[in-house]
CSV table of C-alpha atoms in Angstrom, one decimal:
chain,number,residue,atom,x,y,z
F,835,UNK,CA,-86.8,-73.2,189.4
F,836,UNK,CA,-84.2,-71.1,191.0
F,837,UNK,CA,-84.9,-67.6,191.7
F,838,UNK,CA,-83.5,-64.8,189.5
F,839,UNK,CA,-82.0,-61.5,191.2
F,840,UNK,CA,-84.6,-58.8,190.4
F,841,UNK,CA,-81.8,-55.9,190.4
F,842,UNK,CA,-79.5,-54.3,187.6
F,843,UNK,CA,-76.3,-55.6,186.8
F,844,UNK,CA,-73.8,-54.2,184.5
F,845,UNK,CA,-70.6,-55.2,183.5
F,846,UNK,CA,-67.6,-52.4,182.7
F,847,UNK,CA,-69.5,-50.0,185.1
F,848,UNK,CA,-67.0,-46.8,185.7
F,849,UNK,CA,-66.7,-46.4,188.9
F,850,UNK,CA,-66.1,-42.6,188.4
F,851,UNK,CA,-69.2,-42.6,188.3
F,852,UNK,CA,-69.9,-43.8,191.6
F,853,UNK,CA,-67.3,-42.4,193.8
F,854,UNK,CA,-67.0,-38.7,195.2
F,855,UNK,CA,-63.6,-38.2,194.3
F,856,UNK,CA,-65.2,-39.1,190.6
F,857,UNK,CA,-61.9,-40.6,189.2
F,858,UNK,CA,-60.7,-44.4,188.8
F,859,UNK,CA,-61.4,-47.4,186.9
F,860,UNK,CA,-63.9,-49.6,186.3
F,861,UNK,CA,-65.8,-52.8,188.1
F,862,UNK,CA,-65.7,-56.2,185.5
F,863,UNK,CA,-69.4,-56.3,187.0
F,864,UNK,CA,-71.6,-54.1,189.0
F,865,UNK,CA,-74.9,-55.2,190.7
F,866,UNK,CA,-78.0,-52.9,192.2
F,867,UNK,CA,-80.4,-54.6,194.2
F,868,UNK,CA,-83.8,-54.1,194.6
F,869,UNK,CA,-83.9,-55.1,198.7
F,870,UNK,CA,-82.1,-57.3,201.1
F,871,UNK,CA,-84.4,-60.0,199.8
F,872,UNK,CA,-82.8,-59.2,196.3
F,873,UNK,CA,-79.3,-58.8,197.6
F,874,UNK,CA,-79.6,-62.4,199.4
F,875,UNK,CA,-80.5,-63.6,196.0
F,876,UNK,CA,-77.6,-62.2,194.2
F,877,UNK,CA,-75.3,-63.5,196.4
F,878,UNK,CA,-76.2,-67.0,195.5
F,879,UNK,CA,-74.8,-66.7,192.7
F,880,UNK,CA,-71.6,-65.4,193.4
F,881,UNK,CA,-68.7,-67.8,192.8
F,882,UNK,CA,-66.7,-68.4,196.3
F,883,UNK,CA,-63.3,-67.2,194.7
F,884,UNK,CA,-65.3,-63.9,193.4
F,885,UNK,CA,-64.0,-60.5,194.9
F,886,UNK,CA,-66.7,-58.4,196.1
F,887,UNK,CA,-67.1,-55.1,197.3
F,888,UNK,CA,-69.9,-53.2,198.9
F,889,UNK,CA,-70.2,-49.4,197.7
F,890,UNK,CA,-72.8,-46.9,199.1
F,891,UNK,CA,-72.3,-43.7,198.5
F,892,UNK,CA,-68.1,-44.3,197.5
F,893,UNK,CA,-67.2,-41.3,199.3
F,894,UNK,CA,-64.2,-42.9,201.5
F,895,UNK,CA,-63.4,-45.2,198.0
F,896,UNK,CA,-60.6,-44.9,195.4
F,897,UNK,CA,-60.8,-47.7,192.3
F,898,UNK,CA,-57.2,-48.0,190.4
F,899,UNK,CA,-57.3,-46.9,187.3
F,900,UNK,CA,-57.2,-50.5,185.8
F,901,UNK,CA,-60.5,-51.4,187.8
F,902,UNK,CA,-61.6,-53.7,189.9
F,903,UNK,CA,-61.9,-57.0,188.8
F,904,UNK,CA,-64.2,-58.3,190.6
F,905,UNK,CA,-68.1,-57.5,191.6
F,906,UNK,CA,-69.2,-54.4,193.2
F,907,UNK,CA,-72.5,-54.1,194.6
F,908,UNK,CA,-73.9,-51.1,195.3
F,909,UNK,CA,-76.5,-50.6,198.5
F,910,UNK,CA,-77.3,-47.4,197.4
F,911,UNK,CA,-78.6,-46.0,194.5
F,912,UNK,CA,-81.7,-45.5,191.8
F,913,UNK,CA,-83.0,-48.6,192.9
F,914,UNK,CA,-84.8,-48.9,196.2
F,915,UNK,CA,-81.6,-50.6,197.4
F,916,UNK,CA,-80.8,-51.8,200.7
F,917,UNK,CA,-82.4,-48.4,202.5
F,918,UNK,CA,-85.0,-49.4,205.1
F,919,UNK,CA,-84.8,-47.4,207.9
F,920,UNK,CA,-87.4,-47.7,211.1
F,921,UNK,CA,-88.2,-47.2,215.3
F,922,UNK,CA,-88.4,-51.3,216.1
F,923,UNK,CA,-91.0,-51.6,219.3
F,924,UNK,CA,-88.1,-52.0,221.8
F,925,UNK,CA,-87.1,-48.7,220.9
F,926,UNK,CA,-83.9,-49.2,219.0
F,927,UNK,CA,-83.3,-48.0,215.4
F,928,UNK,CA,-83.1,-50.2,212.5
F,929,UNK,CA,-81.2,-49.0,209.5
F,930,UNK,CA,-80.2,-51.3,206.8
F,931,UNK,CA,-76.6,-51.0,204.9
F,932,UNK,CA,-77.5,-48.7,202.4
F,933,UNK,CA,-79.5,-46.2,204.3
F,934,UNK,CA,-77.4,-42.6,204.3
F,935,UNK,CA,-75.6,-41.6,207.4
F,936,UNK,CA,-77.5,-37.9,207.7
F,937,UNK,CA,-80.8,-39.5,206.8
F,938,UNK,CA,-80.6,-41.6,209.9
F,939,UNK,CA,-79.3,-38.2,212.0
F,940,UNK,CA,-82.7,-36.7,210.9
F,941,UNK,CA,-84.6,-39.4,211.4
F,942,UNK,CA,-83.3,-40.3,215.1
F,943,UNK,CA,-83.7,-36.1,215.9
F,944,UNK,CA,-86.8,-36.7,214.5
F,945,UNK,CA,-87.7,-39.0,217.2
F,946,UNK,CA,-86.5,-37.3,220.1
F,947,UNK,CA,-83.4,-38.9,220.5
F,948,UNK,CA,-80.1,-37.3,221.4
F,949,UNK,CA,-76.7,-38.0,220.5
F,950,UNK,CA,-77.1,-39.2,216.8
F,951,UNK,CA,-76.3,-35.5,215.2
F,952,UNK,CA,-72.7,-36.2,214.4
F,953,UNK,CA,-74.2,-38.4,211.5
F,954,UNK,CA,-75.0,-35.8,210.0
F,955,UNK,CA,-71.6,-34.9,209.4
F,956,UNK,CA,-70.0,-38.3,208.0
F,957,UNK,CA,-70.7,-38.5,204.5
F,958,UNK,CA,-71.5,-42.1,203.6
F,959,UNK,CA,-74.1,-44.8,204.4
F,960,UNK,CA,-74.8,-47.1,207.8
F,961,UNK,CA,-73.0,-50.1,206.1
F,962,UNK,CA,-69.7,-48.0,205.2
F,963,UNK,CA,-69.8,-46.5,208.8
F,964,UNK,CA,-70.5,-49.8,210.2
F,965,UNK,CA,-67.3,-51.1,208.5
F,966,UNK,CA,-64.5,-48.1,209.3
F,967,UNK,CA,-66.4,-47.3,212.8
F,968,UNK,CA,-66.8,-43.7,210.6
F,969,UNK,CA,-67.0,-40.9,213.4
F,970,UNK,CA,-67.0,-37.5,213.7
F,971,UNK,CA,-67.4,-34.1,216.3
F,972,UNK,CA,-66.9,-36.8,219.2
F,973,UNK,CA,-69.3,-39.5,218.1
F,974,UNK,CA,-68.5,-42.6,216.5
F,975,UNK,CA,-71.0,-45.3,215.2
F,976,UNK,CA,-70.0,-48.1,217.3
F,977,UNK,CA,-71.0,-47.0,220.8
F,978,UNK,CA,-74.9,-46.7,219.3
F,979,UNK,CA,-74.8,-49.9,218.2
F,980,UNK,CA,-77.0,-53.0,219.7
F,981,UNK,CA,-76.4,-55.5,217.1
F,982,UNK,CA,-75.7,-55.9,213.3
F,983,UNK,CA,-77.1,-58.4,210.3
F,984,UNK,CA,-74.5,-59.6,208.3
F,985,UNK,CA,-74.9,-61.9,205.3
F,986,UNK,CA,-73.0,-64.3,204.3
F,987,UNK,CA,-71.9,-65.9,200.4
F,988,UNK,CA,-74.6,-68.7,201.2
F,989,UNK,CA,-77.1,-65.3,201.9
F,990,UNK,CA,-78.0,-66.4,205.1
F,991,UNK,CA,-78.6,-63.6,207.2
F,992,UNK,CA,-76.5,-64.0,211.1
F,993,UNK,CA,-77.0,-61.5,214.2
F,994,UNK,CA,-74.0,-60.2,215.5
F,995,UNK,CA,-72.9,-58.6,218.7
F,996,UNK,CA,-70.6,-55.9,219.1
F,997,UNK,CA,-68.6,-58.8,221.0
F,998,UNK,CA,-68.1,-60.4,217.9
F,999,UNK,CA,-66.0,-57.5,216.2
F,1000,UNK,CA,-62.4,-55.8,217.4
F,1001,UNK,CA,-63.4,-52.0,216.8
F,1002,UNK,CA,-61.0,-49.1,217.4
F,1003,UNK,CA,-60.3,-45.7,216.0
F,1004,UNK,CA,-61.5,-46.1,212.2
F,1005,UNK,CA,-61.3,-49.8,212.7
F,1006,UNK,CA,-63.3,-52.7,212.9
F,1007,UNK,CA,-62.4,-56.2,212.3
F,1008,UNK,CA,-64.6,-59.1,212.5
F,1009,UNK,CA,-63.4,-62.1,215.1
F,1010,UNK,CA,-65.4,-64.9,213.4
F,1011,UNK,CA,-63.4,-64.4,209.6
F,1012,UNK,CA,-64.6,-62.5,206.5
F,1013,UNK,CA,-67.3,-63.9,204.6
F,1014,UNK,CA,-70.0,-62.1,205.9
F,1015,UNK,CA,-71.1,-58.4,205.0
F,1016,UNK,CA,-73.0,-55.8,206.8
F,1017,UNK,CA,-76.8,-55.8,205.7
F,1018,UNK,CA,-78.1,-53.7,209.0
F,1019,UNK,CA,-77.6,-52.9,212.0
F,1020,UNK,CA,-79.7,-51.6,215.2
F,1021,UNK,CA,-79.1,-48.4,217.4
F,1022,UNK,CA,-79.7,-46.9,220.6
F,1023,UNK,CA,-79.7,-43.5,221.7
F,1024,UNK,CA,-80.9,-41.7,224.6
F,1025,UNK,CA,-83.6,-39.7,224.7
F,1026,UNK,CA,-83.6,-35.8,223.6
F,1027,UNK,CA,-85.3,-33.5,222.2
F,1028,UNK,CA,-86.6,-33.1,218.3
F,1029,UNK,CA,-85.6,-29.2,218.7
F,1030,UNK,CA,-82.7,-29.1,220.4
F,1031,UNK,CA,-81.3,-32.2,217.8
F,1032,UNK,CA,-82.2,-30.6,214.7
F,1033,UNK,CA,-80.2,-26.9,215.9
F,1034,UNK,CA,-77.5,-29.2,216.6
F,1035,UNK,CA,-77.5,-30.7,213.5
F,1036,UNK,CA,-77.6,-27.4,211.1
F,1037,UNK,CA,-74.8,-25.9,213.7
F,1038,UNK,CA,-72.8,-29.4,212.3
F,1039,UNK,CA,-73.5,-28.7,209.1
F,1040,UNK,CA,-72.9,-25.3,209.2
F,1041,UNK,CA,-69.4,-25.7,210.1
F,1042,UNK,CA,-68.8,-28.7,207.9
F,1043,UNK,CA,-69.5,-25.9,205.1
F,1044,UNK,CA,-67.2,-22.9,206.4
F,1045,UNK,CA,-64.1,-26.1,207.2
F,1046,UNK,CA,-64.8,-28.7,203.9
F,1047,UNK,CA,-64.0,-28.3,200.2
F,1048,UNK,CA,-67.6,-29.3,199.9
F,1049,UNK,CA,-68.3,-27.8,196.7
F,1050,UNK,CA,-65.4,-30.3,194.6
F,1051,UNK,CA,-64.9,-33.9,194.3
F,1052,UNK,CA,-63.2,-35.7,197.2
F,1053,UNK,CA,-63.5,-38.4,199.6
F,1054,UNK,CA,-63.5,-36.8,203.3
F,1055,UNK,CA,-61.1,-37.1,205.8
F,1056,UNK,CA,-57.5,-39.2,203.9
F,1057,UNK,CA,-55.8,-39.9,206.6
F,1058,UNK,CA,-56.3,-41.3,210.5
F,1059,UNK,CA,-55.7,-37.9,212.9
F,1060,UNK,CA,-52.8,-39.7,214.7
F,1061,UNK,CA,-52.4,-40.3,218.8
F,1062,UNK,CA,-52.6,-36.5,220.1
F,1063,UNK,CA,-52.4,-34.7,216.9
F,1064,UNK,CA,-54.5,-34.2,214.0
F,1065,UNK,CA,-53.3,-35.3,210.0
F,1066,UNK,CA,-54.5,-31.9,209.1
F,1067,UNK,CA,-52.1,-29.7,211.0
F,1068,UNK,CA,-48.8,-32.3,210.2
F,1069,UNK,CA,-49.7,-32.1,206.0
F,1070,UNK,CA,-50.2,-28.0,206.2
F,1071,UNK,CA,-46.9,-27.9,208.7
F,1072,UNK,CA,-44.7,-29.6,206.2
F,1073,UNK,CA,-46.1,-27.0,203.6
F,1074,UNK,CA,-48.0,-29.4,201.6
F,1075,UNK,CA,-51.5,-27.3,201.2
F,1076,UNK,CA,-52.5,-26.1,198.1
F,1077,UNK,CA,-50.1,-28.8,196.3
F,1078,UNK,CA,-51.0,-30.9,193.1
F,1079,UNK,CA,-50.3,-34.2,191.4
F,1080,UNK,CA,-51.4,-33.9,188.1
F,1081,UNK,CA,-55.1,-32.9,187.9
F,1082,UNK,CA,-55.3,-33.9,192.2
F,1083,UNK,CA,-55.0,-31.5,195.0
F,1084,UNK,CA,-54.3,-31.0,198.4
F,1085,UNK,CA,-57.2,-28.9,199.8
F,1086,UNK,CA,-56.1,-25.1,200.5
F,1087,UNK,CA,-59.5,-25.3,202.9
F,1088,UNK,CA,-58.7,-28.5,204.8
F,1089,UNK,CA,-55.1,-30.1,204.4
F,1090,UNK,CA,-56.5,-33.4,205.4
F,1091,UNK,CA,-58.9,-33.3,202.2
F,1092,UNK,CA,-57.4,-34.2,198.6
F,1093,UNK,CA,-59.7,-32.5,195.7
F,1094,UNK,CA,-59.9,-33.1,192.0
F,1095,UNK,CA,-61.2,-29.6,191.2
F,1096,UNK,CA,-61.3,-29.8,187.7
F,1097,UNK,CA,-62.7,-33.6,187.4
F,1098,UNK,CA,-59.5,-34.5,185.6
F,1099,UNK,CA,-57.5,-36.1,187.9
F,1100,UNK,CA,-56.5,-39.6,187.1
F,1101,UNK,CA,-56.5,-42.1,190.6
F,1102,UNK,CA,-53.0,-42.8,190.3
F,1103,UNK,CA,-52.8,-39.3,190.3
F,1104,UNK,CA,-54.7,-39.2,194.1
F,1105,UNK,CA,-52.9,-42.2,195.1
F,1106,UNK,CA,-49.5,-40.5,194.0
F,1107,UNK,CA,-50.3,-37.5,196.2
F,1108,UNK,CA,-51.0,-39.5,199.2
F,1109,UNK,CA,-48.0,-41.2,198.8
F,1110,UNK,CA,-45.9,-37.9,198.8
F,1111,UNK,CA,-47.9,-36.3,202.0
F,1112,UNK,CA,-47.1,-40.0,203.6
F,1113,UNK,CA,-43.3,-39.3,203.0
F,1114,UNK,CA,-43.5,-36.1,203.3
F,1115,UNK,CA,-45.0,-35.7,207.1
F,1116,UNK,CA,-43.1,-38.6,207.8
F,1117,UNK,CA,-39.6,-37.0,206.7
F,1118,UNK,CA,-40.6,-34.1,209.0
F,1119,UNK,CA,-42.2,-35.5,211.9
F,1120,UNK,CA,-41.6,-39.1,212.0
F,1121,UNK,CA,-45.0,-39.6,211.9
F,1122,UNK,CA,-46.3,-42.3,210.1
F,1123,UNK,CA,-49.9,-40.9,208.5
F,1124,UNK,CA,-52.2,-43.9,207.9
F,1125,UNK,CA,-54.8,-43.7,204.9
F,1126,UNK,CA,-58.6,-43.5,205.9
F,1127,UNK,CA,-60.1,-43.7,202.4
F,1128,UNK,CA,-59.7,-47.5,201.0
F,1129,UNK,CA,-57.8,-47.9,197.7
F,1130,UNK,CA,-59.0,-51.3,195.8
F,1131,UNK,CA,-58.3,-52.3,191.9
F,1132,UNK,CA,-55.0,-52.9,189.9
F,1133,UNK,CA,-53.1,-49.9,188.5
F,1134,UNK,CA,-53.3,-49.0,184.5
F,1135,UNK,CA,-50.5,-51.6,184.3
F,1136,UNK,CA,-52.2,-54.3,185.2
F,1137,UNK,CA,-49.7,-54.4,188.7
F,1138,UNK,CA,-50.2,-54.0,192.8
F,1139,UNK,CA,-54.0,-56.2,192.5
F,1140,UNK,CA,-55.3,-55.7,195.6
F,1141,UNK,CA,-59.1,-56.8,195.9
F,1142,UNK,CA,-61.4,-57.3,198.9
F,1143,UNK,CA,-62.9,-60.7,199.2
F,1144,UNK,CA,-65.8,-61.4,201.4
């Protein structure tokens, strides 16, 4: 007899429920595994034409307001999830997909390694990172990387190489196709000091807290700083900060952050307002602003599907 996934799934899960802007539509079916074990059976049952996507902590995600149509699975959540995260013997640093980005700051400063702080400052989990080669205050995920697992629809689990993937700024795209997804990856930093990483660390977060709209819903960082500038400064130079789409904001802290202060903004709403600082900075600059966050689902009119297949 076949093996049964252990995990939770749900169909018609709100997915403003699961992502930091807390606005959008919701997934036709939602699963939570237990483990990578758990995940690997899941997948098995996937039918090849399914769309999939892989949510951790959605805070770089916006769902259309008429869903996704597909599954989501989620690698991080009330279940145990996909959250491993040890020192292997040869020194390196496993983390699988789920495990959150600061976690693994703390636990490399806890270890006396250098370099790994600026984790602390990306909001999201290993897998996300691992996928957008996330990066902040000078670091960025793929330089500490050794080697990743993906997993493919038949849930067998491949080693990869960073040879094996095209990575640039907030990019990464995989030379072999796209059937496989990140389940973990391994690190290596240099050696440090536990002191000297945890000051640098609260000195990260510290000014993550004076320069973010931490305290209201949003996803990070919308746009790519372009070559030699920075997103920021174009969207507040074409006099954009402070302005509103519906119940969706441009942040008068950070004019590369979009808020939904009141929880009431719509995702066609968000969407609508990148749109405008898109034409916007490009009317003024001829500068062509490309989106960070990821935008999946069909609108409330059932039109512009766009779904990520594995």
């Amino acid at each position: 007899m076949a093996e049964m996934p252990r995990g939770r799934l749900c169909e018609n899960e709100p997915m403003a429920r699961h992502v930091s802007w807390r606005a959008g539509g919701a997934a036709r079916r939602a699963f939570f595994p237990v483990d990578r074990k758990d995940l690997a059976t899941f997948m098995h049952t996937l039918p090849r034409d399914e769309a999939v996507l892989m949510v951790g902590l959605g805070s770089n995600l916006l769902v259309r307001d008429g869903g996704f149509a597909g599954t989501v699975i989620f690698t991080h959540g009330t279940l145990a999830g996909l959250s491993r995260l040890a020192l292997e013997d040869d020194g390196t640093v496993y983390a699988e997909a789920g495990v959150a980005t600061p976690k693994l700051a703390r636990f490399a400063a806890n270890h006396a390694f250098a370099e790994a702080e600026f984790f602390a400052g990306i909001p999201g989990t290993v897998g996300g990172a691992l996928a957008m080669n996330a990066g902040c205050h000078g670091g960025e995920i793929w330089r500490y990387v050794t080697r990743v697992m993906m997993m493919n629809r038949q849930a067998e689990c491949v080693m990869r190489t960073v040879d094996h993937f095209e990575i640039g700024y907030r990019h990464v795209r995989p030379r072999f196709g796209e059937d496989e997804i990140f389940a973990a990856a391994w690190f290596r930093f240099p050696r440090g000091q536990t002191i000297a990483a945890r000051g640098r660390i609260r000195e990260l977060l510290a000014r993550r807290i004076a320069t973010q709209p931490l305290g209201l819903p949003n996803a990070g960082s919308v746009f790519r700083n372009p070559p030699g500038d920075h997103a920021a400064r174009l969207i507040e130079a074409a006099g954009l900060k402070g302005v509103w789409s519906g119940g969706a904001q441009v942040s008068e802290k950070h004019a590369n952050f979009i808020v939904n202060p009141d929880g009431k903004a719509t995702a066609n709403e968000i969407e609508m307002l990148i749109d405008k600082i898109r034409f916007e900075v490009n009317k003024k600059f001829a500068v062509q602003l490309v989106p960070e966050v990821r935008i999946v689902g069909k609108n409330a009119v059932g039109k512009n599907s766009v779904g990520e297949n594995l």
